[in-house]
PDB file of C-alpha atoms in Angstrom:
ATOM      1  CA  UNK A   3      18.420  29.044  11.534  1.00  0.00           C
ATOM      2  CA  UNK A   4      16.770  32.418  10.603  1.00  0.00           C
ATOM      3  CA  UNK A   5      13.627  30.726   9.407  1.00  0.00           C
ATOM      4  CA  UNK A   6      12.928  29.585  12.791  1.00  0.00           C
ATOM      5  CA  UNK A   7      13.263  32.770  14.054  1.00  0.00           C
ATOM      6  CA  UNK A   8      10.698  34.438  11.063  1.00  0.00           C
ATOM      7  CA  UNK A   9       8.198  31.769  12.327  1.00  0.00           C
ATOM      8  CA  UNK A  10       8.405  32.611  16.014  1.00  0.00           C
ATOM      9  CA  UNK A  11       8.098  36.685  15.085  1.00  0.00           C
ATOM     10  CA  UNK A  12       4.993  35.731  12.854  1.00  0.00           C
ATOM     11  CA  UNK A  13       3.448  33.489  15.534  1.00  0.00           C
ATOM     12  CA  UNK A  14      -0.083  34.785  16.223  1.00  0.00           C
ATOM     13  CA  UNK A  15      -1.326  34.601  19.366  1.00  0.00           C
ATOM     14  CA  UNK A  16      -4.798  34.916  20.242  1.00  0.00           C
ATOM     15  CA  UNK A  17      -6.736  35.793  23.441  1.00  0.00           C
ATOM     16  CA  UNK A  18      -9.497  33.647  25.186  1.00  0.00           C
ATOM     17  CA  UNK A  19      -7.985  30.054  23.335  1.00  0.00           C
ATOM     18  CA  UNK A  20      -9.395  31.203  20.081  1.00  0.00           C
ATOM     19  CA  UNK A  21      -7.557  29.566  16.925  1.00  0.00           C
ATOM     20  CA  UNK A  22      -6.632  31.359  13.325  1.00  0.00           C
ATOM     21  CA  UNK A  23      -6.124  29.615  10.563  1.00  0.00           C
ATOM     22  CA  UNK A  24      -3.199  30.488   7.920  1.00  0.00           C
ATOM     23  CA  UNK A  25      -2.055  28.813   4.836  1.00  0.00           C
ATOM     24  CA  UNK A  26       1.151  28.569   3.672  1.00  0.00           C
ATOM     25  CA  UNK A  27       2.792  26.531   0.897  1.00  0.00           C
ATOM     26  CA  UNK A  28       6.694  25.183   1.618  1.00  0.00           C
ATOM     27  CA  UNK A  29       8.487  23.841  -1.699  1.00  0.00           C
ATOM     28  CA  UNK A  30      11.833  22.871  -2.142  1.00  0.00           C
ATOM     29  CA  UNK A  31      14.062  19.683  -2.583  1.00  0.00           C
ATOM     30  CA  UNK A  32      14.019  17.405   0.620  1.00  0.00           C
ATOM     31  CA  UNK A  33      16.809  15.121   1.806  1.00  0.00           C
ATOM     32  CA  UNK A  34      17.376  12.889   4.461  1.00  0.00           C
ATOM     33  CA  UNK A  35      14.826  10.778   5.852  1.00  0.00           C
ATOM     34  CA  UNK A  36      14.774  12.346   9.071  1.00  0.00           C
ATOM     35  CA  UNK A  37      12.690  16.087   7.793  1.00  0.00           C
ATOM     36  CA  UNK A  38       9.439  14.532   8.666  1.00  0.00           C
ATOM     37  CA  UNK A  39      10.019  13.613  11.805  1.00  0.00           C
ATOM     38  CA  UNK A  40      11.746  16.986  11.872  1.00  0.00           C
ATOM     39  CA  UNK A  41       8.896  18.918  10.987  1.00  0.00           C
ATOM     40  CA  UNK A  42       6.529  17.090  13.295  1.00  0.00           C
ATOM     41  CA  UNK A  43       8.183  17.429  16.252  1.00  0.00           C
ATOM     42  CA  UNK A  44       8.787  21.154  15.571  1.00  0.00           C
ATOM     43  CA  UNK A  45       5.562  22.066  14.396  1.00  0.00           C
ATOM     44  CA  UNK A  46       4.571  20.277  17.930  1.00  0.00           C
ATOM     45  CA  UNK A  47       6.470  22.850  19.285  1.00  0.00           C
ATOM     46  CA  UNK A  48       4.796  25.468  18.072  1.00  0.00           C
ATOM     47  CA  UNK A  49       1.455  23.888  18.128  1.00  0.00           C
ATOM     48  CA  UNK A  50       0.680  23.970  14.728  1.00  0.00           C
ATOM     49  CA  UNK A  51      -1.397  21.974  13.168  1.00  0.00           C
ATOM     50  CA  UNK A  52      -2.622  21.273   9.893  1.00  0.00           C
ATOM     51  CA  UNK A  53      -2.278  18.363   6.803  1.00  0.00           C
TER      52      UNK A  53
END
């Protein structure tokens, strides 16, 4: 998956535990009913967070 590996280059990492914010807006057609639970558990992963 080459998106996965475009959001691990663009991770930001921060020093002393401080937090950045960034926006970004996914579109596209979604099927299955397993991509939330998808997303979650990777955004866990990378410790995003957001709405």
């Amino acid at each position: 998956m080459p998106e996965m590996a475009d959001a691990a280059r663009s991770a930001v990492h921060t020093q002393g535990g401080a937090a950045e914010r960034r926006a970004f807006r996914v579109s596209g057609i979604v099927q299955g009913v397993g991509y939330r639970p998808f997303v979650y558990r990777l955004a866990e992963a990378y410790a995003l967070g957001g709405w």
